[in-house]
Coordinates of C-alpha atoms in Angstrom, one line a residue:
D30 CA 0.0 0.0 0.0
F31 CA 2.3 2.7 -1.3
P32 CA -0.1 5.7 -0.6
G33 CA -0.5 4.5 3.0
C34 CA 3.3 4.1 3.3
F35 CA 3.9 7.7 2.0
E36 CA 1.2 9.1 4.3
A37 CA 2.7 7.4 7.4
R38 CA 6.2 8.7 6.4
G39 CA 4.8 12.2 6.1
K40 CA 3.2 12.0 9.6
M41 CA 6.5 10.8 11.0
A42 CA 8.4 13.7 9.3
M43 CA 5.9 16.1 10.7
A44 CA 6.1 14.8 14.1
A45 CA 9.9 14.9 14.0
A46 CA 9.9 18.5 12.8
V47 CA 7.6 19.5 15.7
L48 CA 9.8 17.8 18.2
I49 CA 13.0 19.2 17.0
V50 CA 11.7 22.8 16.5
G51 CA 9.8 22.6 19.7
F52 CA 12.6 21.4 21.8
G53 CA 15.0 24.0 20.3
L54 CA 12.6 26.8 21.1
V55 CA 11.9 25.4 24.7
G56 CA 15.7 25.4 25.2
I57 CA 16.0 29.0 24.2
A58 CA 13.0 30.0 26.2
F59 CA 14.3 28.3 29.3
A60 CA 17.6 30.1 28.8
L61 CA 15.8 33.4 28.7
Y62 CA 13.9 32.5 31.9
L63 CA 17.2 31.7 33.7
F64 CA 18.7 35.0 32.5
S65 CA 15.5 36.8 33.8
Q66 CA 16.1 35.3 37.3
L67 CA 19.8 36.5 37.1
R68 CA 18.6 40.0 36.2
K69 CA 16.6 40.2 39.6
I70 CA 19.8 40.3 41.4
S71 CA 20.8 43.9 41.8
L72 CA 24.4 45.1 42.3
H73 CA 23.2 47.9 44.5
K74 CA 22.1 47.6 48.1
E75 CA 19.3 49.8 49.4
G76 CA 20.5 53.4 49.9
D77 CA 23.8 52.6 48.0
K78 CA 24.0 54.5 44.7
E79 CA 27.1 55.7 42.8
D80 CA 28.0 57.5 39.7
E81 CA 29.2 55.2 36.9
K82 CA 32.2 57.3 36.1
D83 CA 33.3 58.4 39.6
G84 CA 32.5 55.3 41.6
F85 CA 35.9 53.9 41.8
L86 CA 37.6 57.2 42.5
L87 CA 35.1 57.7 45.3
A88 CA 35.9 54.3 46.8
Q89 CA 39.7 54.9 46.6
A90 CA 39.2 58.2 48.3
S91 CA 37.2 56.7 51.1
E92 CA 38.9 55.3 54.2
E93 CA 38.5 51.5 54.9
G94 CA 36.0 51.3 57.7
H95 CA 33.5 49.0 59.3
G96 CA 29.7 48.7 59.1
N97 CA 27.8 50.5 56.4
K98 CA 30.6 52.8 55.3
G99 CA 32.9 49.8 54.8
M100 CA 30.2 47.9 52.9
K101 CA 29.6 50.8 50.6
V102 CA 33.2 51.1 49.7
C103 CA 33.4 47.4 49.1
L104 CA 30.4 47.4 46.8
Q105 CA 31.7 50.4 44.8
R106 CA 35.0 48.6 44.3
M107 CA 33.1 45.4 43.3
R108 CA 31.1 47.2 40.7
Q109 CA 34.2 48.9 39.2
I110 CA 36.0 45.5 39.0
H111 CA 32.9 44.1 37.3
R112 CA 33.0 46.7 34.7
D113 CA 36.7 46.3 34.1
I114 CA 36.3 42.6 33.7
R115 CA 33.4 43.1 31.2
D116 CA 35.5 45.6 29.2
G117 CA 38.4 43.2 29.1
A118 CA 36.3 40.3 28.1
K119 CA 34.8 42.2 25.2
A120 CA 38.3 43.3 24.0
F121 CA 39.6 39.7 24.3
L122 CA 36.6 38.3 22.3
Y123 CA 36.9 41.0 19.6
A124 CA 40.7 40.3 19.1
E125 CA 40.1 36.5 19.0
Y126 CA 37.1 36.6 16.7
M127 CA 38.9 38.7 14.2
M128 CA 41.5 36.0 13.9
C129 CA 38.8 33.4 13.9
L130 CA 37.0 35.0 11.0
A131 CA 40.3 35.0 9.0
F132 CA 40.6 31.4 9.8
V133 CA 37.1 30.6 8.8
V134 CA 37.6 32.3 5.3
A135 CA 41.0 30.6 4.8
F136 CA 39.9 27.1 5.9
G137 CA 36.6 27.5 4.3
L138 CA 38.3 27.8 0.9
L139 CA 40.4 24.8 1.6
V140 CA 37.3 22.7 2.5
L141 CA 35.7 24.0 -0.8
G142 CA 38.6 22.9 -2.9
T143 CA 39.3 19.6 -1.3
V144 CA 35.6 18.4 -1.1
S145 CA 35.0 19.6 -4.6
H146 CA 37.8 17.5 -6.0
V147 CA 36.1 14.0 -6.3
G148 CA 38.6 12.5 -8.7
P149 CA 41.3 13.2 -11.3
G150 CA 39.8 15.9 -13.5
E151 CA 36.4 15.6 -11.7
W152 CA 34.8 18.3 -9.6
D153 CA 31.5 18.5 -7.7
M154 CA 31.4 22.2 -7.0
Q155 CA 27.8 21.8 -5.4
Q156 CA 29.0 19.4 -2.7
G157 CA 32.1 21.5 -2.0
T158 CA 30.2 24.8 -1.8
L159 CA 27.5 23.3 0.5
T160 CA 30.1 21.7 2.8
A161 CA 32.0 24.9 3.0
L162 CA 28.8 26.8 3.7
S163 CA 28.1 24.3 6.5
F164 CA 31.5 24.9 7.9
A165 CA 31.1 28.6 8.0
V166 CA 27.6 28.4 9.6
G167 CA 28.9 26.1 12.3
A168 CA 31.8 28.4 12.9
L169 CA 29.5 31.4 13.3
T170 CA 27.1 29.4 15.5
S171 CA 29.9 28.5 17.8
M172 CA 31.2 32.2 17.9
V173 CA 27.7 33.4 18.8
S174 CA 27.4 30.8 21.6
G175 CA 31.0 31.7 22.8
Y176 CA 30.1 35.3 23.0
L177 CA 26.8 34.7 24.8
G178 CA 28.6 32.4 27.3
M179 CA 31.3 34.9 28.1
M180 CA 28.9 37.9 28.5
V181 CA 26.5 35.8 30.8
A182 CA 29.5 34.6 32.9
V183 CA 30.7 38.2 33.3
Y184 CA 27.2 39.4 34.0
A185 CA 26.7 36.7 36.8
N186 CA 30.1 36.9 38.6
A187 CA 29.3 40.1 40.7
R188 CA 25.8 38.9 41.1
T189 CA 27.0 35.7 42.6
T190 CA 29.2 37.7 44.9
I191 CA 26.2 39.8 46.0
S192 CA 24.3 36.6 46.6
A193 CA 27.0 35.3 48.7
M194 CA 26.8 38.3 51.0
E195 CA 23.2 37.4 52.2
T196 CA 22.4 36.5 55.7
P197 CA 22.2 33.9 57.3
T198 CA 25.0 31.9 55.9
S199 CA 22.7 29.1 54.7
L200 CA 20.9 31.6 52.5
A201 CA 24.2 32.9 51.2
W202 CA 25.2 29.4 50.0
K203 CA 21.9 28.7 48.3
S204 CA 21.6 32.1 46.7
S205 CA 25.2 32.2 45.4
F206 CA 24.9 28.6 44.1
N207 CA 21.6 29.3 42.3
A208 CA 23.1 32.4 40.7
A209 CA 26.2 30.5 39.3
F210 CA 24.1 27.5 38.3
R211 CA 21.6 29.7 36.4
A212 CA 24.3 31.5 34.6
G213 CA 25.8 28.2 33.4
G214 CA 22.3 27.1 32.4
V215 CA 21.8 30.1 30.2
M216 CA 24.9 29.1 28.1
G217 CA 24.0 25.4 28.1
F218 CA 20.3 25.8 27.0
A219 CA 20.9 28.6 24.6
L220 CA 23.8 26.8 22.8
T221 CA 21.9 23.5 22.4
G222 CA 18.6 25.2 21.3
L223 CA 20.4 27.5 18.9
A224 CA 22.6 24.6 17.4
L225 CA 19.5 22.3 17.0
L226 CA 17.5 25.0 15.2
V227 CA 20.4 26.1 12.9
L228 CA 21.3 22.4 12.1
Y229 CA 17.7 21.5 11.3
T230 CA 17.4 24.5 9.1
L231 CA 20.5 23.5 7.2
I232 CA 19.3 20.1 6.6
N233 CA 16.0 21.2 5.3
L234 CA 17.7 23.7 2.9
Y235 CA 20.2 21.1 1.6
A236 CA 17.3 18.7 1.1
G237 CA 16.4 20.9 -1.9
Y238 CA 19.7 19.8 -3.5
Y239 CA 19.8 16.2 -2.6
D240 CA 17.0 13.6 -2.4
A241 CA 17.2 12.4 1.1
T242 CA 14.7 9.6 0.4
T243 CA 17.4 7.7 -1.6
A244 CA 20.6 6.2 0.1
E245 CA 23.0 8.1 -2.2
G246 CA 21.2 11.4 -1.8
A247 CA 21.0 11.0 2.0
L248 CA 24.7 10.1 2.0
K249 CA 25.7 13.3 0.1
L250 CA 23.4 15.4 2.1
F251 CA 25.0 14.5 5.5
E252 CA 28.5 14.6 4.1
C253 CA 27.8 18.3 3.3
I254 CA 26.2 18.7 6.8
A255 CA 29.3 17.3 8.4
G256 CA 30.9 20.6 7.8
F257 CA 28.6 22.2 10.5
G258 CA 30.3 20.1 13.2
L259 CA 33.8 20.8 11.8
G260 CA 33.2 24.5 12.0
G261 CA 31.8 24.5 15.5
S262 CA 34.6 22.3 16.8
A263 CA 37.3 24.4 15.1
I264 CA 36.0 27.6 16.9
A265 CA 35.6 25.8 20.2
L266 CA 39.3 24.8 19.9
F267 CA 40.2 28.4 19.4
G268 CA 38.2 29.4 22.5
R269 CA 39.6 26.7 24.6
V270 CA 43.2 27.3 23.7
G271 CA 43.0 31.1 23.3
G272 CA 40.9 31.5 26.4
G273 CA 43.3 29.3 28.4
I274 CA 46.3 31.5 27.3
Y275 CA 44.3 34.7 28.1
T276 CA 43.1 33.5 31.6
K277 CA 46.6 32.1 32.5
A278 CA 48.2 35.5 31.5
A279 CA 45.7 37.3 33.6
D280 CA 46.3 34.9 36.5
V281 CA 50.1 35.4 36.4
G282 CA 49.7 39.1 36.0
A283 CA 47.4 39.5 39.0
D284 CA 49.7 37.2 41.1
L285 CA 52.8 39.4 40.3
A286 CA 50.8 42.6 40.8
G287 CA 49.8 41.3 44.2
K288 CA 53.3 40.6 45.2
V289 CA 55.1 43.5 43.8
V290 CA 52.6 46.3 43.9
A291 CA 50.5 45.5 47.0
G292 CA 53.1 43.6 48.8
I293 CA 50.7 40.6 49.3
P294 CA 52.6 37.3 50.2
E295 CA 52.3 34.1 48.2
D296 CA 48.9 32.2 48.5
D297 CA 47.4 35.0 50.6
P298 CA 43.6 34.8 50.5
R299 CA 43.4 38.5 49.8
N300 CA 44.7 37.9 46.2
P301 CA 42.7 35.0 44.7
A302 CA 45.0 34.8 41.7

């Protein structure tokens, strides 16, 4: 019963589409929900306001004290450090992603040439072009996810600190853990939801070039789609290696500054670096 077979296959395809798109959207929606919970954590305590430009100067000019005055100085310094970290993270990502874009262009051309060459004197430019496009889309998806993860992490670090200042101690542990865990959840759910939707869109676009109902067409289609994973993994490697070098340089720099400038001994808790 060929009509019945095609009808059943169509229903299965529709159900799969609903599940894939639905779970992708649910992941992104849940990431937005977690971020909304983070936004509820204010970096300002009641009655504590500062000027964005002069806050750190005001904090430096203030004497170290106890009680509300000391807490105000502490919060002002924390907000300034938070802004400095945010600016540094943006500068690092900009510099890294400029190099990543150059790599994507160069390696994408290499993928185009190698995949298109199917034999001596034989070229399949369609397959090479689609594979190179998948590579570029995967790389851009990974870059967007990396930027989102970095910005959310920077956004949450000071808010986790604020949460750890709650009283009693049991509430501080709970609040700070929830803040950090939700920040990680934003990255995780947004990344998986976005990647799922982009990958599904690519597959449907490429289905217009290859007949996925045949073994040969499906094989070629998913050989082209394999470029998506290659692009995402390549940028993830840049983020892991480049980010590791950046953080280690920052760690060593802070450690040396603590010893030489501030005179803080080795492994002193006042210098977490």
